[in-house]
Amino acid sequence: MAGCQLVGNSVFYGTERRNCHCQLVKFSGVPLFYPLLSVPLTNISASLSNEGPPDGYRKNVGICLVNPSKKIFTASRIYIPDTWQMPQGGANIGEDLRKAAMRELREETGVTSAEFLAEAPYWLTYDFPIKVKDKLNRRWGTNYKGQAQKWFLFKFTGNEEEINLLGDGSEKPEFKEWSWRLPEQVVELAVNFKKPVYEQVLKVFSPYFSSDADEEQCLTKNERNGGKIHKQTTKRSSTKNKPNGGKKIHKQTKRCSTSLQGQVL
């Protein structure tokens, strides 16, 4: 029987099965330990489910992209200051969800060098903020309450020069900066209504992020407090060191026109 549980304004859908574990590949099997943030959460057991997304929500895919150091790719939106998120986007009717995730990753970040690692076994939903809900529905001609997401974990196998926030040119750019972050930083920097979803995504994929105690102790202060921030400069990223605590900075010159595109959440 299908069931759901409410966490904040986010709902987790699946079948009611106890002691059911996610199907993860190439994982260490060691749980991730990091300080939980002040996000209202309940105990939610992962449920394997092939059911579709719940009614009233736009079908969406989310991408958790990790580098060899097991840090997570995040980017800040052009028109929403100080808001960082993992890549995501709508899935077309009948589109294979894993292929949709790869397409969205390419369109938003230019990344094509990515190896599939795992898929979250259940749908996660969040409601749109009231201020933008009506605008989005008018634009799409729909009546969505929010988005239902299927999350995928990929490992980045390319060079950082491949990362291009102008994407593959098929869509308007959405991001202006990017950085590799620790899991707790990904949650901390997300907008409040996405925090419960991000908490659950990182719990599902947590075995991959596990590190030995020695590795944890070797993290630098900069790595603990935040990664290097990169800004887009040209159609292909070029790196330049600037006085900013030694951070590698990239500026974006081509900006997309002001529209609701920058508000799609």
Coordinates of C-alpha atoms in Angstrom, one line a residue:
M1 CA 0.0 0.0 0.0
A2 CA 1.3 3.4 -0.9
G3 CA 2.1 5.8 1.9
C4 CA 3.6 9.1 2.6
Q5 CA 5.0 11.2 5.5
L6 CA 5.2 14.9 5.9
V7 CA 8.4 16.7 6.7
G8 CA 8.0 20.5 7.0
N9 CA 6.4 21.4 3.6
S10 CA 8.0 18.3 2.0
V11 CA 6.5 14.9 1.5
F12 CA 8.2 11.6 1.0
Y13 CA 6.3 9.0 -1.1
G14 CA 6.8 5.3 -1.3
T15 CA 5.4 1.9 -0.3
E16 CA 5.1 0.9 3.3
R17 CA 7.9 -1.6 3.8
R18 CA 10.1 -1.9 6.9
N19 CA 13.8 -2.5 7.0
C20 CA 14.1 -1.7 3.3
H21 CA 17.4 -0.4 2.2
C22 CA 18.3 1.6 -0.9
Q23 CA 20.1 0.0 -3.8
L24 CA 23.5 1.7 -3.9
V25 CA 26.5 0.7 -5.9
K26 CA 30.2 1.3 -5.3
F27 CA 29.5 2.6 -1.8
S28 CA 31.6 2.0 1.2
G29 CA 28.7 1.0 3.4
V30 CA 29.8 3.2 6.2
P31 CA 27.3 5.8 7.4
L32 CA 28.0 9.5 7.1
F33 CA 28.2 11.4 10.3
Y34 CA 27.8 15.2 10.2
P35 CA 26.1 17.6 12.5
L36 CA 22.4 17.9 11.6
L37 CA 21.0 21.3 11.1
S38 CA 18.0 22.8 12.8
V39 CA 15.5 21.3 10.2
P40 CA 12.2 19.8 11.4
L41 CA 12.6 16.1 10.4
T42 CA 10.8 12.9 11.4
N43 CA 12.1 9.4 11.1
I44 CA 11.5 8.3 7.5
S45 CA 12.4 4.8 6.3
A46 CA 13.5 4.5 2.7
S47 CA 10.9 2.5 0.7
L48 CA 11.6 0.9 -2.7
S49 CA 8.9 2.1 -5.0
N50 CA 8.4 2.2 -8.7
E51 CA 5.3 4.4 -8.4
G52 CA 5.0 7.6 -10.2
P53 CA 5.0 11.0 -8.6
P54 CA 2.0 12.2 -6.6
D55 CA -0.8 14.1 -8.2
G56 CA -0.5 17.9 -8.3
Y57 CA 3.3 18.0 -8.5
R58 CA 5.5 18.6 -11.5
K59 CA 7.8 15.7 -12.3
N60 CA 11.4 16.7 -11.7
V61 CA 14.8 15.1 -11.4
G62 CA 17.6 16.2 -9.0
I63 CA 21.3 15.6 -9.5
C64 CA 23.8 15.1 -6.7
L65 CA 27.2 15.3 -8.5
V66 CA 30.3 14.4 -6.4
N67 CA 34.0 14.8 -7.3
P68 CA 36.7 12.3 -6.5
S69 CA 37.1 14.1 -3.1
K70 CA 33.5 13.3 -2.4
K71 CA 32.4 16.9 -2.3
I72 CA 29.1 17.9 -3.9
F73 CA 28.6 20.3 -6.7
T74 CA 26.4 23.3 -5.9
A75 CA 25.7 26.5 -7.8
S76 CA 24.1 29.9 -6.9
R77 CA 21.2 31.2 -8.9
I78 CA 21.6 34.4 -11.0
Y79 CA 18.6 36.3 -9.7
I80 CA 18.3 34.9 -6.2
P81 CA 21.3 36.1 -4.1
D82 CA 23.0 33.8 -1.6
T83 CA 20.9 30.8 -2.7
W84 CA 22.8 27.6 -3.6
Q85 CA 21.4 24.4 -4.8
M86 CA 22.2 21.1 -6.6
P87 CA 21.2 20.9 -10.3
Q88 CA 17.6 19.9 -11.1
G89 CA 15.0 20.2 -13.8
G90 CA 11.7 19.0 -15.2
A91 CA 11.4 15.6 -16.9
N92 CA 9.5 15.4 -20.2
I93 CA 6.5 13.1 -20.6
G94 CA 7.8 9.5 -21.2
E95 CA 11.4 10.5 -20.8
D96 CA 13.7 8.0 -18.9
L97 CA 14.4 9.7 -15.6
R98 CA 18.1 8.8 -15.5
K99 CA 18.5 10.2 -19.1
A100 CA 16.6 13.3 -18.0
A101 CA 19.0 13.8 -15.1
M102 CA 22.0 13.6 -17.5
R103 CA 20.3 16.0 -19.9
E104 CA 19.6 18.5 -17.1
L105 CA 23.1 18.2 -15.8
R106 CA 24.5 19.0 -19.3
E107 CA 22.0 21.9 -19.9
E108 CA 22.8 23.6 -16.6
T109 CA 26.5 22.9 -16.0
G110 CA 27.9 21.7 -19.4
V111 CA 29.0 18.5 -17.6
T112 CA 28.9 15.3 -19.7
S113 CA 31.7 13.4 -17.9
A114 CA 29.6 11.8 -15.2
E115 CA 29.3 8.2 -14.0
F116 CA 26.0 6.9 -12.6
L117 CA 26.2 5.7 -9.0
A118 CA 22.8 5.4 -7.5
E119 CA 19.1 6.4 -7.6
A120 CA 16.9 7.4 -4.7
P121 CA 14.2 4.7 -4.4
Y122 CA 11.3 7.1 -3.6
W123 CA 9.9 10.5 -4.7
L124 CA 10.5 13.6 -2.7
T125 CA 8.3 16.6 -2.9
Y126 CA 8.3 20.3 -1.9
D127 CA 5.8 23.0 -2.4
F128 CA 6.5 26.2 -4.3
P129 CA 6.7 29.4 -2.3
I130 CA 3.4 31.2 -2.5
K131 CA 5.0 34.3 -4.1
V132 CA 6.1 32.4 -7.2
K133 CA 3.6 29.6 -7.4
D134 CA 1.0 31.5 -9.4
K135 CA 3.6 33.0 -11.8
L136 CA 5.1 29.6 -12.5
N137 CA 1.7 28.0 -13.2
R138 CA 0.7 30.9 -15.5
R139 CA 3.9 30.4 -17.4
W140 CA 3.5 26.6 -17.7
G141 CA -0.3 26.6 -18.1
T142 CA -0.5 24.3 -15.1
N143 CA -1.8 24.1 -11.6
Y144 CA 1.1 22.5 -9.7
K145 CA 1.5 22.7 -5.9
G146 CA 5.2 22.1 -6.2
Q147 CA 7.7 19.6 -7.6
A148 CA 8.1 15.8 -7.1
Q149 CA 11.7 14.9 -7.5
K150 CA 13.6 11.6 -8.2
W151 CA 17.2 12.0 -7.2
F152 CA 20.3 10.6 -8.9
L153 CA 23.9 10.3 -7.7
F154 CA 26.7 10.8 -10.3
K155 CA 30.5 10.9 -9.9
F156 CA 32.2 13.6 -11.9
T157 CA 34.9 12.0 -14.0
G158 CA 36.1 15.0 -16.1
N159 CA 38.3 18.1 -15.6
E160 CA 36.9 21.2 -14.0
E161 CA 37.4 23.1 -17.3
E162 CA 34.4 21.1 -18.5
I163 CA 32.1 22.9 -16.0
N164 CA 30.4 25.7 -17.8
L165 CA 27.4 27.5 -16.2
L166 CA 26.3 28.6 -19.7
G167 CA 25.4 25.0 -20.2
D168 CA 25.2 23.5 -23.6
G169 CA 23.5 26.5 -25.1
S170 CA 20.1 24.9 -25.3
E171 CA 18.6 26.8 -22.3
K172 CA 19.0 30.1 -20.6
P173 CA 21.7 30.1 -17.9
E174 CA 20.4 29.7 -14.4
F175 CA 23.6 29.9 -12.3
K176 CA 26.4 32.5 -11.8
E177 CA 28.8 30.7 -9.4
W178 CA 29.6 27.1 -8.4
S179 CA 31.6 25.3 -5.8
W180 CA 32.3 21.9 -4.3
R181 CA 30.8 21.6 -0.9
L182 CA 30.7 19.3 2.1
P183 CA 27.2 17.6 2.7
E184 CA 26.4 19.8 5.7
Q185 CA 27.3 22.9 3.7
V186 CA 24.9 21.9 0.9
V187 CA 22.0 21.7 3.4
E188 CA 23.0 24.9 5.2
L189 CA 23.2 27.0 2.0
A190 CA 19.9 25.8 0.5
V191 CA 16.7 27.7 0.7
N192 CA 14.6 26.7 3.8
F193 CA 11.8 25.0 1.9
K194 CA 14.4 22.6 0.2
K195 CA 16.4 21.8 3.4
P196 CA 14.2 18.7 4.4
V197 CA 14.5 17.3 0.9
Y198 CA 18.3 17.9 0.8
E199 CA 18.6 16.2 4.3
Q200 CA 16.9 13.1 3.0
V201 CA 18.8 13.0 -0.3
L202 CA 22.1 13.1 1.5
K203 CA 21.0 10.5 4.0
V204 CA 20.1 8.1 1.1
F205 CA 23.4 8.7 -0.6
S206 CA 25.4 9.0 2.7
P207 CA 27.5 5.8 2.3
Y208 CA 29.3 7.3 -0.7
F209 CA 30.3 10.4 1.2
S210 CA 31.9 8.4 4.1
S211 CA 35.5 9.1 5.0
D212 CA 38.0 7.7 7.4
A213 CA 38.5 9.6 10.6
D214 CA 42.1 10.4 9.5
E215 CA 40.8 11.9 6.3
E216 CA 38.2 13.9 8.2
Q217 CA 40.9 15.3 10.5
C218 CA 43.0 16.3 7.5
L219 CA 40.4 18.7 6.2
T220 CA 41.6 22.2 6.0
K221 CA 39.8 25.1 7.7
N222 CA 38.8 26.3 4.2
E223 CA 37.3 22.9 3.3
R224 CA 35.3 22.8 6.5
N225 CA 33.9 26.4 6.1
G226 CA 33.3 26.4 2.4
G227 CA 34.8 25.4 -0.9
K228 CA 36.4 27.6 -3.6
I229 CA 33.8 29.7 -5.4
H230 CA 34.0 29.8 -9.2
K231 CA 32.2 32.4 -11.4
Q232 CA 31.6 32.1 -15.1
T233 CA 33.8 34.3 -17.4
T234 CA 33.3 33.2 -21.0
K235 CA 31.6 30.5 -22.9
R236 CA 34.4 28.2 -21.7
S237 CA 35.6 28.8 -18.2
S238 CA 39.0 30.3 -17.7
T239 CA 40.7 30.4 -14.3
K240 CA 42.4 33.4 -12.8
N241 CA 43.6 33.9 -9.2
K242 CA 42.4 37.1 -7.6
P243 CA 42.9 38.6 -4.1
N244 CA 40.1 36.9 -2.2
G245 CA 41.7 34.6 0.3
G246 CA 43.5 32.8 -2.5
K247 CA 40.2 31.7 -4.0
K248 CA 40.0 30.8 -7.6
I249 CA 37.4 33.1 -9.2
H250 CA 35.5 33.0 -12.4
K251 CA 33.3 35.9 -13.6
Q252 CA 30.3 35.6 -15.8
T253 CA 30.0 38.0 -18.7
K254 CA 27.0 36.6 -20.6
R255 CA 23.9 37.1 -18.6
C256 CA 20.4 35.8 -19.4
S257 CA 17.6 38.3 -19.6
T258 CA 15.6 39.0 -16.6
S259 CA 12.6 36.7 -16.6
L260 CA 10.8 34.1 -14.5
Q261 CA 13.5 31.7 -15.6
G262 CA 15.7 32.9 -12.7
Q263 CA 12.9 32.1 -10.3
V264 CA 12.2 28.5 -11.3
L265 CA 12.7 26.6 -8.0

